[in-house]
């Protein structure tokens, strides 16, 4: 079979929604892609739990009733709890697991993919690697490349999972190193209702996806505190500028044209996440209650996690290490609110006294 095998790693909310898209696109291109998509879903059951695994449920009902209830996953998507069964000999690996799961997955998959395989990451966050006394900024896609020895593109965009699974119109951005892989990935994802644009500005694309989760938390705080629409708009605009500054600082060669910020991964993802995302929701509930963050997540997300708080922490540490905190007051304040070091007034001041006005 010369057709390419596609594997999805991740059975959460976004992994299941993307399975809805890719399950359909491969059926229409069965001369290029193998029609069966394998999907790895971690078995999160505790010992002694006799309820079916998420993978079993998907295979018998075509629904991920835990993380994406009410949506049908196409029947050519076959779920498994075995990472190796899902991915061995895959040509195209779609990684869509929380950041925390990446190292383990990559170490298990090292050497198991097809020669010439490539990956695309839908994971949002930042990484780091030791560099003398400092930690060097690293993209998650770079971690994946290093651990798997394959090229890794990214897909980011204004994509609330439920809407994508429902086939409602949206767009997304693929950031790639080689256009050959970018164009092939466009064939994997592009549908009349999921329009893809490809750019080689991959660092800006990936960082827009990661950092918007921090801005969405600031937007959620603003909602929870009952702040006016104009304030929330300012937070979104200033958050985008902090994102651009972050990219320019750590990847000066990326984003110079500024196109990524006007793609779906930029301004559009920021808007959708600041209005309809889980990060916004969790942040709003967190600031309105005195419950710990884990508590709030548990109540609101049914076992899913919001990536904004851990990304805010990682970004905070990176800014501190590189002594550039003063230019990123919103990123700083979001982290400090989550750890109890900032209050409402500090965030308000971070916005009002933003260095953009100097
Ligand atoms: P959250 O639901 O995790 O906040 O993110 C939404 C999103 O990424 C939309 O593109």
Short mmCIF file of N, CA, C and O in Angstrom, two decimals, residues 11-14 16-17 39 41-46 49 51-58 61-71 73 161 278 297-305:
data_model
loop_
_atom_site.label_atom_id
_atom_site.label_comp_id
_atom_site.label_asym_id
_atom_site.label_seq_id
_atom_site.Cartn_x
_atom_site.Cartn_y
_atom_site.Cartn_z
N UNK A 11 -6.87 11.71 22.58
CA UNK A 11 -8.30 11.44 22.53
C UNK A 11 -9.09 12.41 23.39
O UNK A 11 -10.15 12.06 23.93
N UNK A 12 -8.58 13.63 23.52
CA UNK A 12 -9.31 14.63 24.30
C UNK A 12 -10.33 15.32 23.41
O UNK A 12 -10.75 14.82 22.37
N UNK A 13 -10.70 16.51 23.86
CA UNK A 13 -11.70 17.30 23.20
C UNK A 13 -11.23 17.72 21.78
O UNK A 13 -11.90 17.46 20.77
N UNK A 14 -10.01 18.26 21.69
CA UNK A 14 -9.50 18.74 20.41
C UNK A 14 -9.08 17.56 19.50
O UNK A 14 -9.33 17.55 18.31
N UNK A 16 -10.44 14.65 19.41
CA UNK A 16 -11.66 14.03 18.88
C UNK A 16 -12.29 14.90 17.80
O UNK A 16 -12.80 14.39 16.80
N UNK A 17 -12.21 16.23 17.99
CA UNK A 17 -12.78 17.12 16.97
C UNK A 17 -11.97 17.04 15.68
O UNK A 17 -12.53 17.00 14.58
N UNK A 39 -6.23 6.21 16.07
CA UNK A 39 -6.27 7.30 17.06
C UNK A 39 -5.92 6.74 18.44
O UNK A 39 -6.62 5.87 18.96
N UNK A 41 -5.87 6.88 22.27
CA UNK A 41 -6.54 7.51 23.42
C UNK A 41 -5.99 6.87 24.68
O UNK A 41 -6.17 5.66 24.89
N UNK A 42 -5.37 7.67 25.49
CA UNK A 42 -4.79 7.17 26.75
C UNK A 42 -5.87 6.49 27.60
O UNK A 42 -7.01 6.97 27.67
N UNK A 43 -5.47 5.37 28.19
CA UNK A 43 -6.42 4.69 29.09
C UNK A 43 -6.26 5.30 30.48
O UNK A 43 -5.29 5.02 31.18
N UNK A 44 -7.21 6.14 30.84
CA UNK A 44 -7.04 6.87 32.11
C UNK A 44 -7.80 6.20 33.25
O UNK A 44 -7.94 6.78 34.32
N UNK A 45 -8.28 4.97 33.01
CA UNK A 45 -9.05 4.30 34.07
C UNK A 45 -8.13 3.88 35.21
O UNK A 45 -7.00 3.47 35.01
N UNK A 46 -8.68 3.96 36.40
CA UNK A 46 -7.93 3.49 37.58
C UNK A 46 -8.01 1.96 37.62
O UNK A 46 -8.99 1.38 37.11
N UNK A 49 -11.32 -0.35 37.65
CA UNK A 49 -12.44 0.34 36.97
C UNK A 49 -12.86 -0.52 35.78
O UNK A 49 -12.06 -0.82 34.89
N UNK A 51 -15.46 0.13 33.73
CA UNK A 51 -16.17 0.83 32.65
C UNK A 51 -15.30 0.78 31.39
O UNK A 51 -14.07 0.66 31.48
N UNK A 52 -15.91 0.87 30.20
CA UNK A 52 -15.10 0.79 28.98
C UNK A 52 -14.13 1.97 28.86
O UNK A 52 -14.42 3.05 29.37
N UNK A 53 -13.01 1.74 28.22
CA UNK A 53 -12.06 2.83 27.98
C UNK A 53 -12.66 3.79 26.96
O UNK A 53 -13.61 3.44 26.24
N UNK A 54 -12.06 5.00 26.87
CA UNK A 54 -12.53 5.96 25.87
C UNK A 54 -12.39 5.36 24.48
O UNK A 54 -13.26 5.51 23.62
N UNK A 55 -11.28 4.65 24.26
CA UNK A 55 -11.06 4.03 22.93
C UNK A 55 -12.18 3.04 22.62
O UNK A 55 -12.75 3.06 21.52
N UNK A 56 -12.53 2.21 23.58
CA UNK A 56 -13.61 1.23 23.35
C UNK A 56 -14.93 1.95 23.07
O UNK A 56 -15.70 1.54 22.21
N UNK A 57 -15.19 2.98 23.83
CA UNK A 57 -16.44 3.73 23.62
C UNK A 57 -16.49 4.33 22.22
O UNK A 57 -17.51 4.25 21.53
N UNK A 58 -15.37 4.93 21.80
CA UNK A 58 -15.35 5.52 20.46
C UNK A 58 -15.59 4.44 19.41
O UNK A 58 -16.37 4.62 18.47
N UNK A 61 -19.41 3.27 19.80
CA UNK A 61 -20.51 4.25 19.63
C UNK A 61 -20.16 5.40 18.68
O UNK A 61 -21.02 6.21 18.34
N UNK A 62 -18.86 5.51 18.30
CA UNK A 62 -18.36 6.62 17.45
C UNK A 62 -18.55 7.98 18.13
O UNK A 62 -18.75 8.99 17.47
N UNK A 63 -18.50 7.94 19.42
CA UNK A 63 -18.65 9.18 20.18
C UNK A 63 -17.66 9.17 21.34
O UNK A 63 -17.50 8.13 22.00
N UNK A 64 -16.99 10.30 21.57
CA UNK A 64 -16.19 10.42 22.77
C UNK A 64 -17.08 11.08 23.82
O UNK A 64 -17.13 12.30 23.95
N UNK A 65 -17.80 10.23 24.55
CA UNK A 65 -18.84 10.76 25.41
C UNK A 65 -18.27 11.53 26.60
O UNK A 65 -18.96 12.34 27.20
N UNK A 66 -17.00 11.30 26.92
CA UNK A 66 -16.41 12.03 28.05
C UNK A 66 -15.99 13.44 27.63
O UNK A 66 -16.32 14.42 28.29
N UNK A 67 -15.24 13.56 26.54
CA UNK A 67 -14.66 14.86 26.21
C UNK A 67 -15.33 15.61 25.06
O UNK A 67 -15.12 16.80 24.89
N UNK A 68 -16.08 14.89 24.23
CA UNK A 68 -16.75 15.59 23.11
C UNK A 68 -18.13 14.96 22.90
O UNK A 68 -18.41 14.39 21.84
N UNK A 69 -18.98 15.06 23.93
CA UNK A 69 -20.26 14.37 23.85
C UNK A 69 -21.14 14.92 22.73
O UNK A 69 -21.06 16.10 22.40
N UNK A 70 -21.91 14.05 22.15
CA UNK A 70 -22.93 14.50 21.19
C UNK A 70 -22.43 14.66 19.77
O UNK A 70 -23.20 15.08 18.91
N UNK A 71 -21.15 14.36 19.50
CA UNK A 71 -20.65 14.49 18.13
C UNK A 71 -20.20 13.13 17.62
O UNK A 71 -19.55 12.37 18.34
N UNK A 73 -17.89 10.73 15.57
CA UNK A 73 -16.56 10.61 14.98
C UNK A 73 -16.70 9.60 13.83
O UNK A 73 -17.31 8.54 13.99
N UNK A 161 -13.34 23.41 19.78
CA UNK A 161 -13.45 22.01 19.34
C UNK A 161 -14.88 21.61 18.95
O UNK A 161 -15.09 20.96 17.93
N UNK A 278 -12.20 27.56 27.03
CA UNK A 278 -12.18 27.00 28.38
C UNK A 278 -11.29 27.81 29.31
O UNK A 278 -11.55 27.93 30.50
N UNK A 297 -11.14 23.84 37.85
CA UNK A 297 -11.01 23.04 36.62
C UNK A 297 -11.83 21.76 36.72
O UNK A 297 -12.49 21.36 35.77
N UNK A 298 -11.76 21.15 37.88
CA UNK A 298 -12.49 19.89 38.07
C UNK A 298 -14.00 20.11 37.91
O UNK A 298 -14.69 19.32 37.27
N UNK A 299 -14.46 21.21 38.47
CA UNK A 299 -15.90 21.49 38.40
C UNK A 299 -16.36 21.82 36.98
O UNK A 299 -17.45 21.47 36.58
N UNK A 300 -15.48 22.50 36.24
CA UNK A 300 -15.93 23.04 34.95
C UNK A 300 -15.54 22.20 33.75
O UNK A 300 -16.20 22.25 32.71
N UNK A 301 -14.45 21.45 33.85
CA UNK A 301 -13.90 20.86 32.62
C UNK A 301 -13.97 19.33 32.54
O UNK A 301 -13.46 18.75 31.58
N UNK A 302 -14.55 18.70 33.49
CA UNK A 302 -14.76 17.24 33.42
C UNK A 302 -13.49 16.48 33.03
O UNK A 302 -13.48 15.69 32.08
N UNK A 303 -12.41 16.75 33.76
CA UNK A 303 -11.18 15.99 33.52
C UNK A 303 -10.26 16.61 32.48
O UNK A 303 -9.13 16.15 32.29
N UNK A 304 -10.70 17.63 31.77
CA UNK A 304 -9.78 18.31 30.86
C UNK A 304 -9.00 19.36 31.66
O UNK A 304 -9.38 19.69 32.78
N UNK A 305 -7.92 19.86 31.03
CA UNK A 305 -7.20 20.92 31.73
C UNK A 305 -7.08 22.13 30.81
O UNK A 305 -7.01 21.98 29.59
#
